PDB file of C-alpha atoms and ligand atoms in Angstrom:
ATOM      1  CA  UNK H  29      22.567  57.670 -35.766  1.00 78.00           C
ATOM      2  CA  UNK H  30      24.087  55.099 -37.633  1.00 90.00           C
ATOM      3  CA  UNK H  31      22.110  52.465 -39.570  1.00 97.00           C
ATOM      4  CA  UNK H  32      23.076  49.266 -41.315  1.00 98.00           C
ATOM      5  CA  UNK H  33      21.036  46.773 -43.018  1.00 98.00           C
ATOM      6  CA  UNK H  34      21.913  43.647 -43.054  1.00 98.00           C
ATOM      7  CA  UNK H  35      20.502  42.154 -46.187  1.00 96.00           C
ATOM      8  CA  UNK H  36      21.031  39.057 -48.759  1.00 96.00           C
ATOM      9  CA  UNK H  37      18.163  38.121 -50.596  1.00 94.00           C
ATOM     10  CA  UNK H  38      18.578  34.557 -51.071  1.00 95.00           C
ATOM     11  CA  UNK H  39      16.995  33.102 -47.820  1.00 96.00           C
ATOM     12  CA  UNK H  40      18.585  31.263 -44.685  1.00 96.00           C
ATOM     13  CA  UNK H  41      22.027  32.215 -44.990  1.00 97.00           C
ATOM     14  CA  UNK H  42      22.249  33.799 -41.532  1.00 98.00           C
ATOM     15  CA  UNK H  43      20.840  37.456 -41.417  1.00 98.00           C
ATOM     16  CA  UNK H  44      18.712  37.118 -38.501  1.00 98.00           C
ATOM     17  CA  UNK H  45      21.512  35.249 -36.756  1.00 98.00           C
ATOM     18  CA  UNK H  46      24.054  37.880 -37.417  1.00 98.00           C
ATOM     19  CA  UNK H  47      22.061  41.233 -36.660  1.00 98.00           C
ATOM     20  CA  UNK H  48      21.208  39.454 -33.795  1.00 98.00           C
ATOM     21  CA  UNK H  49      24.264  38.039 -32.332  1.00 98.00           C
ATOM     22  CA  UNK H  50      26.399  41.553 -33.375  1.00 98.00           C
ATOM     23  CA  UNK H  51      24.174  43.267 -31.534  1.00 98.00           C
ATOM     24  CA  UNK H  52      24.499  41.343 -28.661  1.00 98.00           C
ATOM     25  CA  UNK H  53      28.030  41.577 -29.004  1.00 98.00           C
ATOM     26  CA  UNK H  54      27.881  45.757 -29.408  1.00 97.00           C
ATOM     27  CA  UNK H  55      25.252  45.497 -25.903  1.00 97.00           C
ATOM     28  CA  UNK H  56      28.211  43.657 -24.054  1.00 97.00           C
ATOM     29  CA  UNK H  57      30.670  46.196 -24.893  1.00 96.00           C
ATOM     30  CA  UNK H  58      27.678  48.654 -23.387  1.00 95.00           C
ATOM     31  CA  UNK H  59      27.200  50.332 -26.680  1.00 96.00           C
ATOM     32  CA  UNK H  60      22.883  49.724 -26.396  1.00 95.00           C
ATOM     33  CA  UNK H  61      22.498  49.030 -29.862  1.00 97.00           C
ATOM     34  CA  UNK H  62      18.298  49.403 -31.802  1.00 98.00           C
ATOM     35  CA  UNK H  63      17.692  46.290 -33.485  1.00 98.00           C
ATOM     36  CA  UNK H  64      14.967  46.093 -36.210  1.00 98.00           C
ATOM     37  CA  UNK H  65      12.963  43.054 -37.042  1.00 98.00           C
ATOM     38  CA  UNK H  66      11.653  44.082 -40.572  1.00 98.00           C
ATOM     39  CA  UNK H  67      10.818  40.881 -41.761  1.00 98.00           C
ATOM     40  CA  UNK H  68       7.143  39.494 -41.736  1.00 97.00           C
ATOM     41  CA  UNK H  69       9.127  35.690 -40.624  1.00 96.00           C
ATOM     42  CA  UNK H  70       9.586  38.234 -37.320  1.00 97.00           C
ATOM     43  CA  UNK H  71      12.604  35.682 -36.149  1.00 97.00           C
ATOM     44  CA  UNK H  72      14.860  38.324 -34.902  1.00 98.00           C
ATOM     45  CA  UNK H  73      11.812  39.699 -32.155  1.00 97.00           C
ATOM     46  CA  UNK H  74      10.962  35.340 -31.633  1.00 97.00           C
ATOM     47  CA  UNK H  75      15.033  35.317 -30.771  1.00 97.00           C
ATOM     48  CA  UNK H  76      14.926  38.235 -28.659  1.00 97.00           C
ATOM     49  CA  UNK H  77      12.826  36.145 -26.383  1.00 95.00           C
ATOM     50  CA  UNK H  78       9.953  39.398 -27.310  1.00 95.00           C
ATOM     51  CA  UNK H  79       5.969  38.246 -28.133  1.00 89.00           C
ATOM     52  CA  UNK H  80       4.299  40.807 -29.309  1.00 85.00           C
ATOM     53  CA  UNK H  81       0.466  40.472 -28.358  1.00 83.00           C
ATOM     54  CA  UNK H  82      -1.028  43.241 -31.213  1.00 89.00           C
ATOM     55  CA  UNK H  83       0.765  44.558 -34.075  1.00 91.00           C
ATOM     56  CA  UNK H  84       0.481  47.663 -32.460  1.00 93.00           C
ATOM     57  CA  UNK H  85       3.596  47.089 -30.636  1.00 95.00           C
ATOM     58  CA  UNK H  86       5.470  46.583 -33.747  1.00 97.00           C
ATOM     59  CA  UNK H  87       7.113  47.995 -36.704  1.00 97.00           C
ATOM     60  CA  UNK H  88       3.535  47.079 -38.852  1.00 97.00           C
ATOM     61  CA  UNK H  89       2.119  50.272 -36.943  1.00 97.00           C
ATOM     62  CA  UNK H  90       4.888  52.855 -38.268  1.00 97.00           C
ATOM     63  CA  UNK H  91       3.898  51.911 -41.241  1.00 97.00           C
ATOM     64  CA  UNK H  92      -0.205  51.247 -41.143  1.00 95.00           C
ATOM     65  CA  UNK H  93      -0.847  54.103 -38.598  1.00 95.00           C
ATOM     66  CA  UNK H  94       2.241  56.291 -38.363  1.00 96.00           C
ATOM     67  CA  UNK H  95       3.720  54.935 -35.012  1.00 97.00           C
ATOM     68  CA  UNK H  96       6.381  57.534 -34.192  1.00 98.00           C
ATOM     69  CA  UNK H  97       9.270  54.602 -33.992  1.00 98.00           C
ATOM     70  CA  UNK H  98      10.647  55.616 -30.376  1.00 97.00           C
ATOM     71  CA  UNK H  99       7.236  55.005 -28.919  1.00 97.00           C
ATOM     72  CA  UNK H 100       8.013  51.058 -30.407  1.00 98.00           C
ATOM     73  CA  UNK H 101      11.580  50.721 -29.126  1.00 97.00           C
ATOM     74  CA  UNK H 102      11.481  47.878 -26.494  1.00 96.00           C
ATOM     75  CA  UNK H 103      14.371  47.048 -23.855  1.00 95.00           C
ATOM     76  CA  UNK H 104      14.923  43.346 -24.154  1.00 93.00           C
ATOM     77  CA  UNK H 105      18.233  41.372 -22.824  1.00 81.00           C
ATOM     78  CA  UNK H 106      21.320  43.007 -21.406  1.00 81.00           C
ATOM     79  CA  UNK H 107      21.088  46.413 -22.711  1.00 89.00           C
ATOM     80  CA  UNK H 108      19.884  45.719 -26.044  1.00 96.00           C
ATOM     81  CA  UNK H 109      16.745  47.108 -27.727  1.00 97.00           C
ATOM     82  CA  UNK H 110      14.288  45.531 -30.125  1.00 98.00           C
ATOM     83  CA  UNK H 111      11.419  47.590 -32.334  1.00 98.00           C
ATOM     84  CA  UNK H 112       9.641  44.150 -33.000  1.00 98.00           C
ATOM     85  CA  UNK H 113       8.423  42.625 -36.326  1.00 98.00           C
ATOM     86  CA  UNK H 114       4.976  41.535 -37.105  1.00 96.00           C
ATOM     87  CA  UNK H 115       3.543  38.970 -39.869  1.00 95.00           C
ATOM     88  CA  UNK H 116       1.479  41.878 -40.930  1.00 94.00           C
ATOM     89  CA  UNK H 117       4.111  43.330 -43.147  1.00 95.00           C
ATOM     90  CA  UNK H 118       3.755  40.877 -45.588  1.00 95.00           C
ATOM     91  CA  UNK H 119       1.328  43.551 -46.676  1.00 94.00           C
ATOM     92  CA  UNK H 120       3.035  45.950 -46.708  1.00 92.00           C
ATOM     93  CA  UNK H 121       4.312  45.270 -50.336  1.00 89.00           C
ATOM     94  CA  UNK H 122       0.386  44.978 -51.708  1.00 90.00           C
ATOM     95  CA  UNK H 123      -0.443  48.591 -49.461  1.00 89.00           C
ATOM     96  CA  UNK H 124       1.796  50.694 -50.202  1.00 88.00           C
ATOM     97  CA  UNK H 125       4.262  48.934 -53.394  1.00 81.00           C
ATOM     98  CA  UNK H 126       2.742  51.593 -55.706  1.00 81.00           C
ATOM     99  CA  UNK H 127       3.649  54.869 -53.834  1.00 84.00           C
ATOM    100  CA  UNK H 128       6.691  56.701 -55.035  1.00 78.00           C
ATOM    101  CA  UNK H 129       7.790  58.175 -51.370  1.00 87.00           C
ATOM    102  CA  UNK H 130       7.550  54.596 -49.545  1.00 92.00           C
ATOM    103  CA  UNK H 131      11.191  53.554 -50.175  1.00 92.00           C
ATOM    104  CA  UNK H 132      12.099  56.448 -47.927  1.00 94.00           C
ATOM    105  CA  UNK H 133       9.237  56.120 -45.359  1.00 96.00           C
ATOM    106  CA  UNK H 134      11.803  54.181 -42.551  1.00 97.00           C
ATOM    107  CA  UNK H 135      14.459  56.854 -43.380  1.00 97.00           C
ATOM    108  CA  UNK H 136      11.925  59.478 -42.404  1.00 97.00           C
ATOM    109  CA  UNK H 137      11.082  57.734 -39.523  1.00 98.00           C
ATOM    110  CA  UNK H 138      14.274  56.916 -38.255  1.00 97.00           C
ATOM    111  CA  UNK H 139      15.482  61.002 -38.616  1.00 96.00           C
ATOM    112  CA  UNK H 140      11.952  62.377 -37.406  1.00 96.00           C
ATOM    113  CA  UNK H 141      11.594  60.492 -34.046  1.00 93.00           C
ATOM    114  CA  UNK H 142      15.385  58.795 -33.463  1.00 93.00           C
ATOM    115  CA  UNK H 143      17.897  61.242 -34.885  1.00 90.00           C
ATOM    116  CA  UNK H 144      19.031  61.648 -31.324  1.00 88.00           C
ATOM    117  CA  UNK H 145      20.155  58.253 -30.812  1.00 90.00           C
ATOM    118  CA  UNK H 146      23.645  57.854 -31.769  1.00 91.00           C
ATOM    119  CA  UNK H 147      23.592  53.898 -30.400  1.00 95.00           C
ATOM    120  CA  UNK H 148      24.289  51.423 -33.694  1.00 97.00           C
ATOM    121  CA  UNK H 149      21.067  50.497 -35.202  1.00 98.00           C
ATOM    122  CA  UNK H 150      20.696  46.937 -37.205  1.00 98.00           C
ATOM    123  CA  UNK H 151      18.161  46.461 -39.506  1.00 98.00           C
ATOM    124  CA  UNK H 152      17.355  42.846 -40.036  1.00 98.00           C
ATOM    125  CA  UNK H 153      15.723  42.135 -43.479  1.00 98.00           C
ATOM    126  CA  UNK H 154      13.306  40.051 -45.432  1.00 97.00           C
ATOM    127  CA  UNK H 155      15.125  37.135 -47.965  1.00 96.00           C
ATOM    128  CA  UNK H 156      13.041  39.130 -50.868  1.00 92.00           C
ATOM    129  CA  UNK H 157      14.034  42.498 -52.484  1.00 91.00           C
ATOM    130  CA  UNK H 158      10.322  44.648 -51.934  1.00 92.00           C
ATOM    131  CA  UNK H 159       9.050  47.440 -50.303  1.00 95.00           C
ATOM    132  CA  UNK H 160      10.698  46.168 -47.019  1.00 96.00           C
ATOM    133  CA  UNK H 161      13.969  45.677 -48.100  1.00 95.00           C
ATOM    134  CA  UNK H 162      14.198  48.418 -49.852  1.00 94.00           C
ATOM    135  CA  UNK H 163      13.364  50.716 -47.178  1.00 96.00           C
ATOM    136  CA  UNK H 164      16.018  49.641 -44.412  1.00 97.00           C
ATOM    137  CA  UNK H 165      18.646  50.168 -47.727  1.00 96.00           C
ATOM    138  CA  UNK H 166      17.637  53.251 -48.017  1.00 95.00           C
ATOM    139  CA  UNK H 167      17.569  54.510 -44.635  1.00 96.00           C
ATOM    140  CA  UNK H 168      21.305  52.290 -43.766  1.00 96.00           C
ATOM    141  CA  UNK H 169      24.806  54.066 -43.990  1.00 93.00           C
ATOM    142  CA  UNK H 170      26.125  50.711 -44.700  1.00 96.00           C
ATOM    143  CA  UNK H 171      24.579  46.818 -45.766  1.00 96.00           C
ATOM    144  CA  UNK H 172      26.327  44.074 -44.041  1.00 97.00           C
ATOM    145  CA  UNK H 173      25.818  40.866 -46.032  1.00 97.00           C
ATOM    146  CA  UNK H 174      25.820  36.974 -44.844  1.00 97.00           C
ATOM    147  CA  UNK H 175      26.694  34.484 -47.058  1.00 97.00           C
ATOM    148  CA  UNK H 176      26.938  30.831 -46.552  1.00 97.00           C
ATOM    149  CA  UNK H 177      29.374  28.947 -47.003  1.00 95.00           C
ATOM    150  CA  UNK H 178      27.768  26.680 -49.377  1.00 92.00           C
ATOM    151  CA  UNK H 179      27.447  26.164 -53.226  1.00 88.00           C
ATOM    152  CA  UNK H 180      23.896  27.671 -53.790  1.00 90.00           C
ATOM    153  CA  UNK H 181      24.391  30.674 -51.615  1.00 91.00           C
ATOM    154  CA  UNK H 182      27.342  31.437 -54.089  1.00 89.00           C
ATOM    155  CA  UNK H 183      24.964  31.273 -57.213  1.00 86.00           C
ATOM    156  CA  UNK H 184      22.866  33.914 -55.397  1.00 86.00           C
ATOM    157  CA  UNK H 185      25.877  35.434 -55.287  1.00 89.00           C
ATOM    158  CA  UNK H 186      25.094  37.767 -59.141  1.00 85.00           C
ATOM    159  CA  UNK H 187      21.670  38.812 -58.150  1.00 88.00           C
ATOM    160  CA  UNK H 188      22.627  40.159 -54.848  1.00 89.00           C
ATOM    161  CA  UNK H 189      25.787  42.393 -56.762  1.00 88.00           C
ATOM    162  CA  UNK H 190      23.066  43.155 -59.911  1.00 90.00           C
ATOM    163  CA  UNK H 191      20.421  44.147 -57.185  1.00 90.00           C
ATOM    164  CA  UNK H 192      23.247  47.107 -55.063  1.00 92.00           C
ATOM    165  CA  UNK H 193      24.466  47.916 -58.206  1.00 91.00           C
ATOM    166  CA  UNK H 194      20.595  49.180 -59.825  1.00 90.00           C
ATOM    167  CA  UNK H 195      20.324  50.398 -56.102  1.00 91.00           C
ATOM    168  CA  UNK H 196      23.666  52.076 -55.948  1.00 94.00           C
ATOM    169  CA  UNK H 197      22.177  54.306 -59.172  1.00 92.00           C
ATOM    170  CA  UNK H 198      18.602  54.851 -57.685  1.00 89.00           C
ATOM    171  CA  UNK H 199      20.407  56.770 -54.061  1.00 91.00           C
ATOM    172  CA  UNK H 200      22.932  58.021 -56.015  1.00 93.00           C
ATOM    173  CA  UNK H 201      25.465  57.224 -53.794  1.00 93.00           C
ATOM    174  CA  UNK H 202      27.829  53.683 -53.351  1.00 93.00           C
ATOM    175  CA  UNK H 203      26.505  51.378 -50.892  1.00 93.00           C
ATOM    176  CA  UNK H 204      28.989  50.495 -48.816  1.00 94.00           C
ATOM    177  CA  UNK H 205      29.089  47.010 -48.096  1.00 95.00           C
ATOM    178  CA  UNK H 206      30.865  44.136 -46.170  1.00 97.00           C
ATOM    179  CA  UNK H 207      30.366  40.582 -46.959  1.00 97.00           C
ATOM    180  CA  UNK H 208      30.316  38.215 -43.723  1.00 98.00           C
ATOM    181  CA  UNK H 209      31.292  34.098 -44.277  1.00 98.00           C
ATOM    182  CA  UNK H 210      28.641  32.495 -41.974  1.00 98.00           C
ATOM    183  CA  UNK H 211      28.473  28.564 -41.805  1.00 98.00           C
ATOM    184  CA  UNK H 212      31.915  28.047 -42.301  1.00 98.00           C
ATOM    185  CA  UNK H 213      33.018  24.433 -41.818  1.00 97.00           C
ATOM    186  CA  UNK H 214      36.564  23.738 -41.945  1.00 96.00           C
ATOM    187  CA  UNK H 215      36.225  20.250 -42.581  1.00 96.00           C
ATOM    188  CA  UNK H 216      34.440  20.980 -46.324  1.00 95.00           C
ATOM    189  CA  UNK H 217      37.068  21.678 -48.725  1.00 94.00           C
ATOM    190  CA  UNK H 218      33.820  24.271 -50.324  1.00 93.00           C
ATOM    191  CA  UNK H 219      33.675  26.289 -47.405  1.00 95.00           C
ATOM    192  CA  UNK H 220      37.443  27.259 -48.515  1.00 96.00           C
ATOM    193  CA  UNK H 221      36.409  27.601 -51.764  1.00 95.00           C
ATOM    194  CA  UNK H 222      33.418  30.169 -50.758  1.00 95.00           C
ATOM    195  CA  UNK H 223      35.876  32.198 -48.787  1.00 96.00           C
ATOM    196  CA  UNK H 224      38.428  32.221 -51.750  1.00 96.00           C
ATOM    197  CA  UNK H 225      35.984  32.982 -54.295  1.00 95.00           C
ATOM    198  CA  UNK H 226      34.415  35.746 -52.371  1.00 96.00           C
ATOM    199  CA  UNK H 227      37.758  37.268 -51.285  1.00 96.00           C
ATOM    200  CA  UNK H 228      38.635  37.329 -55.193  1.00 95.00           C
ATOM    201  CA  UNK H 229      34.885  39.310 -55.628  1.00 93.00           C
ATOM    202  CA  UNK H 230      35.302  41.567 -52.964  1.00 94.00           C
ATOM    203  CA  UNK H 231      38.411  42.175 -51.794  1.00 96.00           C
ATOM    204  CA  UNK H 232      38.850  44.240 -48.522  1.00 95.00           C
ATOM    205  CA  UNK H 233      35.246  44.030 -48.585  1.00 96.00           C
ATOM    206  CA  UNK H 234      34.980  40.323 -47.394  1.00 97.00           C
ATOM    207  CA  UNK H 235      35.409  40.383 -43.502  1.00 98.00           C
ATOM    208  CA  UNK H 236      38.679  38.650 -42.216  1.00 98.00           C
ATOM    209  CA  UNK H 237      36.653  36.966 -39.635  1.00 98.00           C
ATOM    210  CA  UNK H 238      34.033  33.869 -40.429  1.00 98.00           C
ATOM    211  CA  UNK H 239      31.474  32.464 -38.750  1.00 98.00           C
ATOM    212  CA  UNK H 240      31.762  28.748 -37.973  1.00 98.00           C
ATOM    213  CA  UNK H 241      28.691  26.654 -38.397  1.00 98.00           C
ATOM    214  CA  UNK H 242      28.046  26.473 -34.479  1.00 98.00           C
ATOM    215  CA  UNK H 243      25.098  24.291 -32.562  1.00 98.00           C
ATOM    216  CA  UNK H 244      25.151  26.875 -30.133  1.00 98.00           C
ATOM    217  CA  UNK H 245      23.965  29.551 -32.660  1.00 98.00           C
ATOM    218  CA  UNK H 246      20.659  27.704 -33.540  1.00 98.00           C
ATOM    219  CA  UNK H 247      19.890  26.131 -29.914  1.00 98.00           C
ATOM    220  CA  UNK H 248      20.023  30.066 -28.571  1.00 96.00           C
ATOM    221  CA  UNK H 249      17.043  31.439 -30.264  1.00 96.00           C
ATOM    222  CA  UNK H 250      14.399  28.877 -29.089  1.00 96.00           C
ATOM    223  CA  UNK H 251      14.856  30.516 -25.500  1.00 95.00           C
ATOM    224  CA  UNK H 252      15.092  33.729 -26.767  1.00 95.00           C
ATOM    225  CA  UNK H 253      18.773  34.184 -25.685  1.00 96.00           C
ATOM    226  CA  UNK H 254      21.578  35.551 -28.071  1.00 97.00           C
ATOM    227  CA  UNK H 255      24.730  33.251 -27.798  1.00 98.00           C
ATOM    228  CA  UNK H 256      26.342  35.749 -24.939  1.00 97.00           C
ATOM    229  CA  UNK H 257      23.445  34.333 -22.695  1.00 96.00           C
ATOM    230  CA  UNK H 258      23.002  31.035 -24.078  1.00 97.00           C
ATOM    231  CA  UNK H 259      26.288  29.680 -24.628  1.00 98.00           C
ATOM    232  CA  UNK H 260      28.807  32.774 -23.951  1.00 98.00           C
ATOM    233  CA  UNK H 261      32.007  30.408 -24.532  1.00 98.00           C
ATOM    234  CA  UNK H 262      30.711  28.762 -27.567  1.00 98.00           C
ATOM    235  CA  UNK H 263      32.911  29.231 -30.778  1.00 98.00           C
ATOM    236  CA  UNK H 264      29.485  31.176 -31.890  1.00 98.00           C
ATOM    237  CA  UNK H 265      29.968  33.942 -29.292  1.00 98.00           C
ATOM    238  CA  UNK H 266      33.471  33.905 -30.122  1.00 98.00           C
ATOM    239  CA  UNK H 267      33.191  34.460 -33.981  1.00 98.00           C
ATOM    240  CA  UNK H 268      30.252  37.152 -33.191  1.00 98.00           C
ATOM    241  CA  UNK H 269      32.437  39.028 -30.498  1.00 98.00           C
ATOM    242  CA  UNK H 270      35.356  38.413 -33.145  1.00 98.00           C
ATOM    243  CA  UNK H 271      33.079  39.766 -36.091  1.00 98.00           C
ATOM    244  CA  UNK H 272      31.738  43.248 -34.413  1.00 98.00           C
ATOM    245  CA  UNK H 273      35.264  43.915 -33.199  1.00 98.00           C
ATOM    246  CA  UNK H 274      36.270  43.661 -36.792  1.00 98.00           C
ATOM    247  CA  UNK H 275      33.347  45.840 -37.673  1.00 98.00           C
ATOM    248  CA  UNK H 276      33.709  48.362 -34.940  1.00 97.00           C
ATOM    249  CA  UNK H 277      37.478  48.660 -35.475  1.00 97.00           C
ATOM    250  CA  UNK H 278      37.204  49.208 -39.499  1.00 96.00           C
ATOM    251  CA  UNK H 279      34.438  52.016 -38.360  1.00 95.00           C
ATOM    252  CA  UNK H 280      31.709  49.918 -40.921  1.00 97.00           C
ATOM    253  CA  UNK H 281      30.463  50.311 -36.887  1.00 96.00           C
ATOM    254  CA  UNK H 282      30.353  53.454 -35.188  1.00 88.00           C
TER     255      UNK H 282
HETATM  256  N1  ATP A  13      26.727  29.734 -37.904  1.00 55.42           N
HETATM  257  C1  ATP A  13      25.637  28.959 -37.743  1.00 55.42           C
HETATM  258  N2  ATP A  13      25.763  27.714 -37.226  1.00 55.42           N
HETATM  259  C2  ATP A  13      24.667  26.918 -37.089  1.00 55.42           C
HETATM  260  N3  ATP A  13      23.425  27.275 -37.418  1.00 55.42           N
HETATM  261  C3  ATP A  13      23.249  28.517 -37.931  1.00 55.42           C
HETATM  262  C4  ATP A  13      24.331  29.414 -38.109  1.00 55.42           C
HETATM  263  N4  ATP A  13      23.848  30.571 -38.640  1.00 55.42           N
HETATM  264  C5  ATP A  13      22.529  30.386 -38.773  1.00 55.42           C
HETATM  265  N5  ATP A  13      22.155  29.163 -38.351  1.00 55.42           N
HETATM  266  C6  ATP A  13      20.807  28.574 -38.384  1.00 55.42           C
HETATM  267  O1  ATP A  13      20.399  28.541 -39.756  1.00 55.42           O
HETATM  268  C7  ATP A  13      19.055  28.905 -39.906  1.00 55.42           C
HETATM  269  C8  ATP A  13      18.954  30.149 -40.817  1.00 55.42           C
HETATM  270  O2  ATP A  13      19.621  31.216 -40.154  1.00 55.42           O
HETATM  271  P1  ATP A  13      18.954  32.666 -40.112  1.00 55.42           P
HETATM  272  O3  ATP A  13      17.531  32.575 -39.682  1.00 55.42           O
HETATM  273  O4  ATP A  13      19.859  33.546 -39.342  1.00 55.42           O
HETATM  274  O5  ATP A  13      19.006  33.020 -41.658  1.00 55.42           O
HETATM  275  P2  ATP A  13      18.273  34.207 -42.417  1.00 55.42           P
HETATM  276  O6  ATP A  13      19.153  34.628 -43.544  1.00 55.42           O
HETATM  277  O7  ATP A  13      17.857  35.246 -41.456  1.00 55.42           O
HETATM  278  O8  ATP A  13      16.974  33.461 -42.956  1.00 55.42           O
HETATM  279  P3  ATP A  13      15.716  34.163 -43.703  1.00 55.42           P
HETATM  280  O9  ATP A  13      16.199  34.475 -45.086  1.00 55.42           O
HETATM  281  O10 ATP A  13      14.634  33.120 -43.657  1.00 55.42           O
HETATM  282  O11 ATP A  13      15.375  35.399 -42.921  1.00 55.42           O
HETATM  283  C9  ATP A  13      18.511  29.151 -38.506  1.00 55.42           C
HETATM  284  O12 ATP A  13      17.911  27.978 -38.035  1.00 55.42           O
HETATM  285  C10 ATP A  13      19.778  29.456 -37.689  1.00 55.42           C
HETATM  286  O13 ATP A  13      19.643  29.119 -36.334  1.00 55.42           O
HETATM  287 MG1   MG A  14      15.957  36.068 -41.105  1.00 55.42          MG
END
């Protein structure tokens, strides 16, 4: 089992887009990668094309009723497989914030009923460091982070690095980390900039390959399609396909 979050907390800067579209990509090279939709927004399970009708279906019952997390695992497109999100877990913060043991509850989880599974298994996050968040850090190997290529997502740039760094001493352990460029546009002389800046930050951290701001990559969700079914020679897919290879051959993918 290998697990990786993929986390920022400032909002909209392409998490949902990239769990969802590297997964796609790991399903087309047959590798039937878990996807987890563990924000309340629930856009990862709305892109999957998957409705859940109760929030029995989804994550919100691992955590309100103890839902071993294989009975949740749906199949959805081409070999990928979805345990869906709910808006129900915004409560999740005001039920359970206070207990010590909840940080590790989706660890638990993971190792009690999917242990088995050695498929790669995304975690998509919440823009907000809480309960949620902090549970798919703690039960990931590895945190894959988006950042746009734009001046604000930059300035969220500290809190992110202050955030893993208080969370590197909690697990005891270094969070390994790769930072994605998503939203890249050639054209802006700042989308450079981001790439340069970040590059200086992280070093081999920061992935060689970018994402290109791509039409195709918001047009694919509404029909519930990753860009490998909705627009499979789009300059999205590309950069996706181009991205996991990266990931997969650099083992942050196993
Ligand atoms: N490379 C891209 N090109 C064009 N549009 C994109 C790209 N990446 C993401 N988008 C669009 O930008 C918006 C935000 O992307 P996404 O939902 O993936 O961000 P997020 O970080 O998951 O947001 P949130 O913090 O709300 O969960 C969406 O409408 C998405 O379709
Ligand atoms: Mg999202």
């Amino acid at each position: 089992m290998a697990v990786i979050a993929v986390f920022n907390q400032k909002g909209g800067v392409g998490k949902t887009t990239t769990t969802h579209n590297v997964a796609a990509a790991l399903a087309v090279m047959e590798k039937r990668p878990l996807v987890i939709d563990l924000d309340p927004q629930a856009h990862l399970t709305l892109s999957c094309g998957f409705r859940a009708d109760s929030r029995h279906e989804t994550i919100s019952a691992f955590y309100r009723e103890g839902t071993a997390l294989s009975k949740l695992v749906q199949d959805v497109s081409n070999g990928m497989r979805l345990i869906p999100g709910h808006m129900e877990l915004s409560k999740i913060d005001a039920l359970f914030g206070k207990s010590v043991s909840i940080s590790s509850r989706l660890r638990e989880g993971l190792q009690e009923s999917l242990a088995w599974d050695d498929s790669p298994i995304l975690i998509d996050c919440c823009p907000m460091l809480g309960v949620l968040s902090l549970n798919a850090i703690f039960a990931a190997d590895r945190v894959l982070i988006p950042v746009s290529a734009d001046f604000l997502s930059m300035q969220g740039v500290d809190r992110l690095d202050a955030a893993l760094n208080v969370l590197e001493g909690v697990l005891k352990r270094k969070i390994e980390r790769k930072v994605v460029v998503t939203r890249f546009d050639s054209r802006r002389k700042f989308s450079h900039r981001v790439r340069e800046l970040l590059r200086e930050r992280y070093g081999d951290d920061l992935c060689e390959t970018h994402i290109s701001e791509n039409v195709s990559l918001a047009e694919g969700p509404e029909q519930g399609k990753s860009v490998f079914d909705f627009a499979p020679n789009s300059q999205g897919a590309k950069d996706y396909m181009a991205l996991t290879a990266e990931l997969l051959e650099k083992g942050f993918i196993q």
